Coordinates of C-alpha atoms in Angstrom, one line a residue:
Chain B
X1094 CA 25.4 17.7 -2.5
X1095 CA 26.9 18.1 1.0
X1096 CA 27.8 15.2 3.2
X1097 CA 25.5 13.4 5.6
X1098 CA 25.2 15.5 8.8
X1099 CA 24.0 13.8 12.0
X1100 CA 21.1 15.7 13.4
X1101 CA 21.8 17.5 16.6
X1102 CA 19.4 19.7 18.6
X1103 CA 20.9 22.9 17.0
X1104 CA 20.6 21.6 13.5
X1105 CA 17.3 22.1 11.8
X1106 CA 15.1 19.0 11.5
X1107 CA 13.6 20.2 8.3
X1108 CA 15.2 22.8 6.1
X1109 CA 14.0 24.4 2.9
X1110 CA 17.0 25.7 0.9
X1111 CA 16.2 27.9 -1.9
X1112 CA 13.3 25.7 -2.8
X1113 CA 11.5 26.3 -6.1
X1114 CA 8.3 24.5 -7.3
X1115 CA 6.9 25.2 -10.7
X1116 CA 3.7 23.5 -11.9
X1117 CA 2.2 24.1 -15.3
X1118 CA 4.3 27.1 -15.9
X1119 CA 3.2 28.7 -12.6
X1120 CA 5.7 29.4 -9.9
X1121 CA 4.1 27.8 -6.8
X1122 CA 7.1 28.3 -4.5
X1123 CA 9.7 31.0 -5.0
X1124 CA 13.1 30.6 -3.4
X1125 CA 11.7 29.3 -0.1
X1126 CA 14.3 29.3 2.7
X1127 CA 13.0 28.1 6.0
X1128 CA 14.3 26.0 8.9
X1129 CA 12.2 24.0 11.4
X1130 CA 13.9 23.0 14.6
X1131 CA 13.4 20.1 16.9
X1132 CA 10.3 20.2 19.1
X1133 CA 8.8 23.3 17.6
X1134 CA 5.4 23.8 15.9
X1135 CA 6.1 25.9 12.8
X1136 CA 2.9 27.1 11.2
X1137 CA 2.8 27.7 7.5
X1138 CA 0.1 30.3 7.3
X1139 CA -1.4 31.6 4.0
X1140 CA -4.4 31.8 1.9
X1141 CA -5.5 29.2 -0.7
X1142 CA -2.9 29.0 -3.4
X1143 CA -0.1 30.5 -1.3
X1144 CA 1.9 27.3 -1.7
X1145 CA 1.8 26.1 1.9
X1146 CA 0.4 22.6 1.1
X1147 CA 3.0 22.3 -1.7
X1148 CA 5.8 23.1 0.7
X1149 CA 4.5 20.5 3.1
X1150 CA 4.3 17.8 0.4
X1151 CA 7.9 18.4 -0.6
X1152 CA 9.0 17.3 2.9
X1153 CA 7.6 13.7 2.5
X1154 CA 8.2 13.7 -1.2
X1155 CA 4.6 13.6 -2.3
X1156 CA 6.0 16.3 -4.6
X1157 CA 9.5 16.8 -5.9
X1158 CA 10.8 20.4 -6.1
X1159 CA 12.0 22.0 -9.3
X1160 CA 15.0 23.6 -7.7
X1161 CA 16.8 23.9 -4.4
X1162 CA 16.6 21.2 -1.8
X1163 CA 14.5 20.1 1.2
X1164 CA 16.6 18.5 3.9
X1165 CA 15.1 16.2 6.4
X1166 CA 17.4 15.6 9.4
X1167 CA 20.3 17.0 7.4
X1168 CA 19.7 14.8 4.4
X1169 CA 18.2 15.8 1.1
X1170 CA 14.7 14.3 0.9
X1171 CA 15.6 13.0 -2.5
X1172 CA 18.4 11.0 -1.1
X1173 CA 16.2 9.2 1.4
X1174 CA 14.5 5.9 0.5
X1175 CA 11.0 7.4 -0.1
X1176 CA 9.1 4.8 1.9
X1177 CA 11.5 5.1 4.9
X1178 CA 11.2 8.9 4.7
X1179 CA 7.4 8.8 4.8
X1180 CA 7.3 6.2 7.6
X1181 CA 9.7 8.5 9.5
X1182 CA 7.2 11.4 9.2
X1183 CA 3.6 11.3 10.5
X1184 CA 1.1 12.8 8.1
X1185 CA -2.4 14.1 8.9
X1186 CA -4.6 15.9 6.5
X1187 CA -8.0 17.7 6.4
X1188 CA -9.7 14.9 4.5
X1189 CA -8.3 12.5 7.1
X1190 CA -8.3 9.7 4.5
X1191 CA -9.1 6.9 6.9
X1192 CA -9.5 3.6 5.1
X1193 CA -13.2 3.0 4.9
X1194 CA -12.8 -0.8 4.7
X1195 CA -10.7 -1.0 7.8
X1196 CA -11.8 -0.8 11.5
X1197 CA -10.3 2.0 13.6
X1198 CA -7.8 -0.5 15.0
X1199 CA -6.6 -1.6 11.6
X1200 CA -6.5 2.1 10.4
X1201 CA -4.3 3.1 13.3
X1202 CA -2.2 -0.1 13.3
X1203 CA -1.7 -0.6 9.5
X1204 CA 1.8 0.9 9.4
X1205 CA 2.8 -1.2 12.4
X1206 CA 1.6 -4.4 10.8
X1207 CA 3.5 -3.4 7.6
X1208 CA 6.5 -3.0 9.9
X1209 CA 5.8 -6.6 11.1
X1210 CA 4.8 -5.8 14.7
X1211 CA 3.1 -8.7 16.5
X1212 CA -0.7 -8.6 16.9
X1213 CA -0.5 -8.1 20.7
X1214 CA 2.0 -5.3 20.4
X1215 CA -0.1 -3.6 17.8
X1216 CA -3.2 -3.9 19.8
X1217 CA -1.5 -2.5 22.9
X1218 CA 0.0 0.4 20.9
X1219 CA -3.4 1.2 19.3
X1220 CA -5.0 1.3 22.7
X1221 CA -2.4 3.6 24.0
X1222 CA -2.6 5.9 20.9
X1223 CA -6.4 6.1 21.1
X1224 CA -6.2 7.2 24.8
X1225 CA -3.5 9.7 23.8
X1226 CA -5.8 11.4 21.4
X1227 CA -8.7 11.3 23.9
X1228 CA -10.7 8.4 22.5
X1229 CA -12.0 5.4 24.3
X1230 CA -10.3 2.2 23.1
X1231 CA -13.8 0.7 22.8
X1232 CA -14.1 2.3 19.3
X1233 CA -11.4 0.0 18.0
X1234 CA -13.8 -2.3 16.2
X1235 CA -15.8 0.6 14.6
X1236 CA -15.5 1.6 11.0
X1237 CA -14.8 5.2 10.0
X1238 CA -18.4 5.9 8.8
X1239 CA -19.6 5.1 12.3
X1240 CA -17.5 7.9 13.8
X1241 CA -18.2 11.6 14.2
X1242 CA -16.1 14.1 12.4
X1243 CA -14.1 14.9 15.5
X1244 CA -13.5 11.3 16.3
X1245 CA -12.3 10.7 12.7
X1246 CA -9.8 13.5 13.0
X1247 CA -8.6 12.1 16.3
X1248 CA -8.2 8.7 14.7
X1249 CA -6.3 10.4 11.9
X1250 CA -3.9 12.0 14.4
X1251 CA -3.5 8.7 16.2
X1252 CA -2.7 7.0 12.9
X1253 CA -0.1 9.6 12.1
X1254 CA 1.6 9.0 15.5
X1255 CA 1.4 5.2 15.3
X1256 CA 5.1 4.5 14.5
X1257 CA 6.2 7.2 16.9
X1258 CA 7.7 9.4 14.1
X1259 CA 9.8 12.3 15.3
X1260 CA 8.3 14.6 12.7
X1261 CA 4.7 15.5 12.0
X1262 CA 3.3 17.1 8.9
X1263 CA -0.3 18.4 9.4
X1264 CA -2.3 19.9 6.6
X1265 CA -5.3 21.7 8.1
X1266 CA -6.1 18.6 10.1
X1267 CA -8.9 20.4 12.0
X1268 CA -10.2 22.5 9.1
X1269 CA -13.4 20.5 8.5
X1270 CA -14.6 20.5 12.1
X1271 CA -17.2 22.7 13.8
X1272 CA -15.6 25.6 15.8
X1273 CA -16.2 24.0 19.2
X1274 CA -14.7 20.6 18.3
X1275 CA -11.9 22.3 16.5
X1276 CA -11.0 24.3 19.5
X1277 CA -11.0 21.2 21.7
X1278 CA -8.8 19.4 19.3
X1279 CA -6.4 22.3 19.0
X1280 CA -5.9 22.6 22.7
X1281 CA -5.5 18.8 23.1
X1282 CA -3.0 18.7 20.2
X1283 CA -1.0 21.5 21.8
X1284 CA -0.7 19.6 25.1
X1285 CA 0.0 16.4 23.3
X1286 CA 2.8 18.0 21.4
X1287 CA 4.3 19.4 24.6
X1288 CA 4.2 16.0 26.0
X1289 CA 5.7 14.2 23.0
X1290 CA 8.1 16.9 21.7
X1291 CA 7.5 16.2 18.1
X1292 CA 8.8 18.5 15.4
X1293 CA 5.6 19.8 13.7
X1294 CA 5.1 21.5 10.4
X1295 CA 1.5 22.7 10.5
X1296 CA -0.4 24.2 7.5
X1297 CA -3.4 26.4 8.0
X1298 CA -5.1 29.5 6.7
X1299 CA -6.7 30.2 10.1
X1300 CA -4.8 32.9 12.0
X1301 CA -6.4 31.9 15.3
X1302 CA -5.1 28.4 14.9
X1303 CA -1.7 29.7 13.9
X1304 CA -1.5 32.0 16.9
X1305 CA -2.7 29.3 19.3
X1306 CA -0.4 26.5 18.1
X1307 CA 2.6 28.0 16.5
X1308 CA 6.0 28.4 18.1
X1309 CA 6.7 30.4 15.0
X1310 CA 4.5 31.5 12.1
X1311 CA 5.7 31.6 8.6
X1312 CA 3.4 33.7 6.3
X1313 CA 3.4 32.6 2.7
X1314 CA 1.9 34.8 0.0
X1315 CA 2.0 33.7 -3.7
X1316 CA 4.8 31.2 -3.0
X1317 CA 7.0 33.7 -1.2
X1318 CA 7.9 33.7 2.5
X1319 CA 6.6 37.1 3.6
X1320 CA 7.3 37.0 7.3
X1321 CA 8.7 34.6 9.9
X1322 CA 8.0 35.5 13.5
X1323 CA 6.7 34.5 16.9
X1324 CA 2.9 34.8 17.4
X1325 CA 3.4 38.0 19.4
X1326 CA 5.7 39.6 16.9
X1327 CA 3.2 38.5 14.2
X1328 CA 0.4 40.5 15.7
X1329 CA 2.5 43.6 16.2
X1330 CA 4.2 43.4 12.8
X1331 CA 4.3 46.5 10.6
X1332 CA 4.6 44.4 7.4
X1333 CA 1.7 45.4 5.2
X1334 CA 0.9 41.9 4.1
X1335 CA 0.9 40.6 7.7
X1336 CA -1.2 43.6 8.8
X1337 CA -3.7 42.8 6.0
X1338 CA -3.9 39.2 7.2
X1339 CA -4.4 40.2 10.8
X1340 CA -7.0 42.7 9.9
X1341 CA -8.9 40.2 7.8
X1342 CA -9.4 38.1 10.9
X1343 CA -10.7 41.0 13.0
X1344 CA -10.2 41.4 16.7
X1345 CA -7.9 38.5 17.5
X1346 CA -7.0 40.1 20.9
X1347 CA -10.3 38.8 22.2
X1348 CA -9.6 35.2 21.4
Chain E
X1136 CA -44.6 -33.0 -28.5
X1137 CA -44.8 -30.4 -25.8
X1138 CA -41.9 -28.7 -24.0
X1139 CA -42.0 -30.7 -20.8
X1140 CA -42.1 -34.1 -22.6
X1141 CA -39.2 -33.1 -24.7
X1142 CA -37.2 -31.9 -21.7
X1143 CA -37.9 -35.1 -19.7
X1144 CA -37.1 -37.4 -22.7
X1145 CA -33.9 -35.5 -23.5
X1146 CA -32.8 -34.7 -20.0
X1147 CA -29.4 -36.3 -20.3
X1148 CA -28.5 -34.4 -23.5
X1149 CA -29.8 -31.2 -22.0
X1150 CA -27.7 -31.7 -18.9
X1151 CA -24.7 -32.4 -21.1
X1152 CA -25.2 -29.3 -23.1
X1153 CA -25.8 -27.2 -20.0
X1154 CA -22.5 -28.4 -18.6
X1155 CA -20.7 -27.6 -21.9
X1156 CA -22.3 -24.2 -21.8
X1157 CA -21.2 -23.6 -18.2
X1158 CA -17.7 -24.8 -19.1
X1159 CA -17.3 -22.4 -22.0
X1160 CA -18.6 -19.5 -19.9
X1161 CA -16.4 -20.3 -16.9
X1162 CA -13.2 -20.8 -18.8
X1163 CA -13.7 -17.7 -20.9
X1164 CA -14.6 -15.6 -17.9
X1165 CA -11.6 -16.8 -15.9
X1166 CA -9.3 -15.9 -18.9
X1167 CA -11.0 -12.6 -19.3
X1168 CA -10.5 -11.8 -15.6
X1169 CA -6.8 -12.7 -15.9
X1170 CA -6.4 -10.3 -18.8
X1171 CA -9.0 -7.6 -18.1
X1172 CA -8.3 -6.8 -14.5
X1173 CA -4.5 -6.4 -14.9
X1174 CA -5.3 -4.2 -18.0
X1175 CA -7.7 -2.1 -15.9
X1176 CA -5.0 -1.7 -13.2
X1177 CA -2.4 -0.8 -15.9
X1178 CA -4.4 2.0 -17.4
X1179 CA -5.2 3.4 -14.0
X1180 CA -1.4 3.8 -13.5
X1181 CA -0.4 4.8 -17.1
X1182 CA -3.0 7.3 -18.2
X1183 CA -1.4 7.4 -21.7
X1184 CA -2.5 3.8 -22.3
X1185 CA -6.1 4.4 -21.2
X1186 CA -7.5 5.6 -24.6
X1187 CA -5.9 2.9 -26.8
X1188 CA -6.8 0.1 -24.5
X1189 CA -10.4 1.1 -24.0
X1190 CA -10.7 1.8 -27.7
X1191 CA -9.4 -1.6 -28.6
X1192 CA -11.9 -3.3 -26.2
X1193 CA -14.6 -1.1 -27.6
X1194 CA -13.9 -2.1 -31.1
X1195 CA -14.0 -5.8 -30.2
X1196 CA -17.3 -5.2 -28.6
X1197 CA -18.8 -3.8 -31.9
X1198 CA -17.8 -6.8 -34.0
X1199 CA -20.9 -9.0 -34.5
X1200 CA -20.3 -12.3 -32.7
X1201 CA -20.8 -14.5 -35.8
X1202 CA -18.2 -12.4 -37.7
X1203 CA -15.8 -12.6 -34.8
X1204 CA -16.1 -16.4 -34.8
X1205 CA -15.3 -16.2 -38.6
X1206 CA -12.3 -14.0 -38.1
X1207 CA -10.8 -16.3 -35.5
X1208 CA -11.3 -19.4 -37.6
X1209 CA -7.9 -19.2 -39.4
X1210 CA -6.0 -18.8 -36.2
X1211 CA -3.6 -21.7 -35.6
X1212 CA -4.4 -24.0 -32.7
X1213 CA -7.4 -21.8 -31.7
X1214 CA -9.2 -22.5 -35.0
X1215 CA -8.6 -26.3 -34.8
X1216 CA -11.3 -26.8 -32.2
X1217 CA -14.6 -25.0 -32.2
X1218 CA -14.7 -24.9 -28.4
X1219 CA -11.4 -23.1 -28.1
X1220 CA -12.5 -20.6 -30.7
X1221 CA -15.7 -20.0 -28.8
X1222 CA -13.9 -19.5 -25.5
X1223 CA -11.5 -17.0 -27.1
X1224 CA -14.3 -15.1 -28.6
X1225 CA -16.3 -15.0 -25.4
X1226 CA -13.2 -13.9 -23.5
X1227 CA -12.7 -11.0 -25.9
X1228 CA -16.3 -9.9 -25.4
X1229 CA -16.0 -10.0 -21.7
X1230 CA -12.9 -7.7 -21.7
X1231 CA -14.6 -4.3 -22.0
X1232 CA -16.8 -4.4 -18.9
X1233 CA -13.9 -5.8 -16.9
X1234 CA -11.3 -3.3 -18.0
X1235 CA -13.7 -0.4 -17.8
X1236 CA -15.0 -1.2 -14.3
X1237 CA -11.6 -2.0 -12.9
X1238 CA -10.3 1.3 -14.1
X1239 CA -13.4 3.2 -12.9
X1240 CA -13.3 1.5 -9.5
X1241 CA -9.6 2.3 -8.9
X1242 CA -9.9 5.9 -10.2
X1243 CA -13.0 6.4 -8.0
X1244 CA -11.3 5.7 -4.7
X1245 CA -11.4 8.9 -2.6
X1246 CA -8.5 11.3 -3.2
X1247 CA -7.9 11.8 0.5
X1248 CA -7.6 8.1 1.2
X1249 CA -4.9 7.8 -1.6
X1250 CA -3.1 10.8 -0.3
X1251 CA -3.0 9.6 3.2
X1252 CA -1.9 6.1 2.2
X1253 CA 1.0 7.4 0.1
X1254 CA 1.9 10.0 2.8
X1255 CA 2.1 7.4 5.5
X1256 CA 4.5 5.3 3.5
X1257 CA 2.6 2.6 1.7
X1258 CA 4.5 1.2 -1.3
X1259 CA 2.7 1.3 -4.6
X1260 CA 1.8 -2.4 -4.4
X1261 CA 0.6 -2.1 -0.8
X1262 CA -1.5 0.9 -2.0
X1263 CA -3.0 -1.3 -4.8
X1264 CA -3.7 -4.4 -2.8
X1265 CA -4.6 -3.0 0.5
X1266 CA -6.4 0.1 -0.5
X1267 CA -7.3 0.5 -4.2
X1268 CA -8.5 -3.0 -5.1
X1269 CA -10.5 -3.7 -1.9
X1270 CA -12.2 -0.3 -2.3
X1271 CA -12.8 -0.9 -6.0
X1272 CA -14.1 -4.5 -5.4
X1273 CA -17.8 -3.7 -5.7
X1274 CA -17.4 -1.8 -9.0
X1275 CA -15.1 -4.5 -10.4
X1276 CA -17.7 -7.2 -9.4
X1277 CA -20.4 -5.2 -11.2
X1278 CA -18.3 -5.5 -14.3
X1279 CA -17.8 -9.2 -13.7
X1280 CA -21.6 -9.6 -13.4
X1281 CA -22.2 -7.8 -16.7
X1282 CA -19.5 -9.9 -18.4
X1283 CA -20.9 -13.2 -17.2
X1284 CA -24.5 -12.4 -18.1
X1285 CA -23.4 -11.3 -21.6
X1286 CA -21.3 -14.4 -22.0
X1287 CA -24.1 -16.8 -21.1
X1288 CA -26.2 -15.3 -23.8
X1289 CA -23.5 -15.0 -26.4
X1290 CA -22.4 -18.6 -25.8
X1291 CA -25.6 -19.9 -27.4
X1292 CA -24.3 -18.5 -30.7
X1293 CA -21.2 -20.6 -30.4
X1294 CA -23.3 -23.6 -31.5
X1295 CA -23.3 -22.0 -35.0
X1296 CA -19.6 -23.0 -35.3
X1297 CA -20.2 -26.4 -33.7
X1298 CA -18.8 -25.5 -30.3
X1299 CA -21.8 -27.1 -28.5
X1300 CA -23.6 -25.7 -25.5
X1301 CA -27.3 -24.9 -25.2
X1302 CA -27.2 -23.0 -28.5
X1303 CA -27.2 -26.4 -30.1
X1304 CA -30.9 -27.0 -29.1
X1305 CA -31.8 -23.5 -30.1
X1306 CA -30.4 -23.9 -33.6
X1307 CA -31.9 -27.3 -33.9
X1308 CA -35.2 -26.0 -32.8
X1309 CA -35.0 -23.2 -35.4
X1310 CA -34.2 -25.6 -38.1
X1311 CA -37.1 -27.9 -37.1
X1312 CA -39.4 -25.0 -36.5
X1313 CA -40.1 -26.5 -33.1
X1314 CA -40.6 -24.2 -30.2
X1315 CA -40.2 -26.9 -27.6
X1316 CA -36.7 -27.6 -28.7
X1317 CA -35.8 -23.9 -28.8
X1318 CA -37.1 -23.5 -25.3
X1319 CA -35.2 -26.5 -24.1
X1320 CA -32.1 -24.6 -24.9
X1321 CA -33.2 -21.1 -24.1
X1322 CA -34.8 -21.7 -20.7
X1323 CA -31.8 -23.3 -19.1
X1324 CA -29.6 -20.6 -20.5
X1325 CA -31.9 -17.9 -19.2
X1326 CA -32.0 -19.6 -15.8
X1327 CA -28.2 -19.8 -15.7
X1328 CA -28.0 -16.1 -16.5
X1329 CA -30.5 -15.3 -13.7
X1330 CA -28.7 -17.4 -11.2
X1331 CA -25.3 -15.9 -12.0
X1332 CA -26.8 -12.4 -11.9
X1333 CA -28.3 -13.0 -8.5
X1334 CA -25.2 -14.5 -7.0
X1335 CA -22.9 -11.8 -8.2
X1336 CA -25.4 -9.2 -7.2
X1337 CA -25.3 -10.5 -3.7
X1338 CA -21.4 -10.6 -3.7
X1339 CA -21.4 -7.0 -5.1
X1340 CA -23.5 -5.8 -2.2
X1341 CA -21.3 -7.5 0.3
X1342 CA -18.3 -5.8 -1.1
X1343 CA -19.8 -2.3 -1.3
X1344 CA -17.9 -0.1 1.0
X1345 CA -19.8 1.7 3.8
X1346 CA -19.8 5.4 3.4
X1347 CA -20.1 8.3 5.9
X1348 CA -23.6 9.8 6.2

C-alpha cells in the first residue's frame, strides 16, 4: 500500500486501480482502471449488468472489491473509516430512499443532526439546500408520500448535498421520472454542478443523459471498460461497441 | 344463583383475581418483549440464526400449555412458586409472534431506504434505531397485540397449577358445574382481551407508516 498522498487538483479524486469484483463466481468488474478528476462529471454508461452500479458502490464501500484498489482522495477506500468516507461522499439513487417516517426537513437534515449541528443551523441549511434544488422551503414539513416523483428526487439530491461533500455518487437519480421532469432535473443538475464544482461519478444507461451531463463518458460492457472519451468523441467513435450503443439510441443529433 | 348476583356478591374476589391475571400477563409480556424483540433484531442481522431461532420458538408454541407447566415444574426457583412458573410459560408462548414480527418488520423495510441510509453514512445502530425499528414499529406492534391476546387467554389455564388469576373461577365453576361461576371468570378475561386488542390496534394504526400512492 502506498503512502498517504494529499489531494491536489491534478491528482484524481477517485481512482480505480485494476479493480476486480467477483460475485457468485461471476466476474462483475474486470481489471477496471479509471480516474475521476476534481470538478468533472464522469458518466459510467452501460446496459443492465455491465457493472456500473457495482463500480459506484465500491467508492463508498457499500461493496468491497475482490482485487485492486479504489482510491478516494489518494487513499484506499478500505483505509478510510467507513462512516467518515460515506459522509464525505454524497449519494443519490434511483429509488431515492427518502425516510418515509421523516419530514422533508428531517430527511435533508438527518446527517447534519448526526454531526451535531444546532437546530437553527440545520434549518437554515435545509432552507438553502431546498432552494438550491429548486424547491420551495414551504415543503419542509411534508412527508415523502405527499411529494411528486420529481420533488422526491430533488429532495434526494438536496439530502446528498447536505453536508457539502466534495464528491457525489449518483446512480440513475433521474431514471424513474417522466421525460419532461427528467430533462428539467438534468439541466438544473448541470448548472448546479457548475456552480458547486463537485466531483461527480454518475451512473446511467441513458445515452442522452450521458451526453448532456458527462465531462467524460466511460462505457462499460460486461465489467470491462470499453471506451473513455468526451461526449463528442463518443458520438464519432469507430469502436464497434460504442457504435452499437449509439445506434441503439437512434438519432441523438436531434436532441 | 344467577351470574349477576354471583358477581356482585364476590366482586372483591373477582377484582383480586382480575388484578392477579393482569399482573401475570403484564410481567410475562414485558419479559417476552425484552427477549423476543432483541432476538428478532438478531436474526435480521445474522441470517444463519434465523432458522434455529424461529424453529425453537415454533416448537415451544406446539407444546400444550398444561404439559409446558408440567415440564417447568422441576426447575429450581421457578418451580417454587406457581406464579413464577406461569409467568415463564406465558413468556415462552409470547416469543414466537414477537420474534417473527420483529424480523418481518425489519426485513420488510424498503431496500432503497436501507441503501440510502447506509450510503449516506449512518452507523449500523443509527440505521437500526432511526430507520429500521421506527419503520417496523407497526408490524412489531401487531405481534405484541397477538402475543397479549393469546397470553390473556392462556393465563386462565395457569390456575390449574395454582397460579391464581381468573382461571381460578373457571376451574371452580367447572368443578361445581355452575355456569355463573365459570362466566364470572371468563367474562372479565374476555373483556380484558378485547380491551387490549382495541388499544393495541389503535397504537398499531398510529405507527403505520404512510406510503406513496
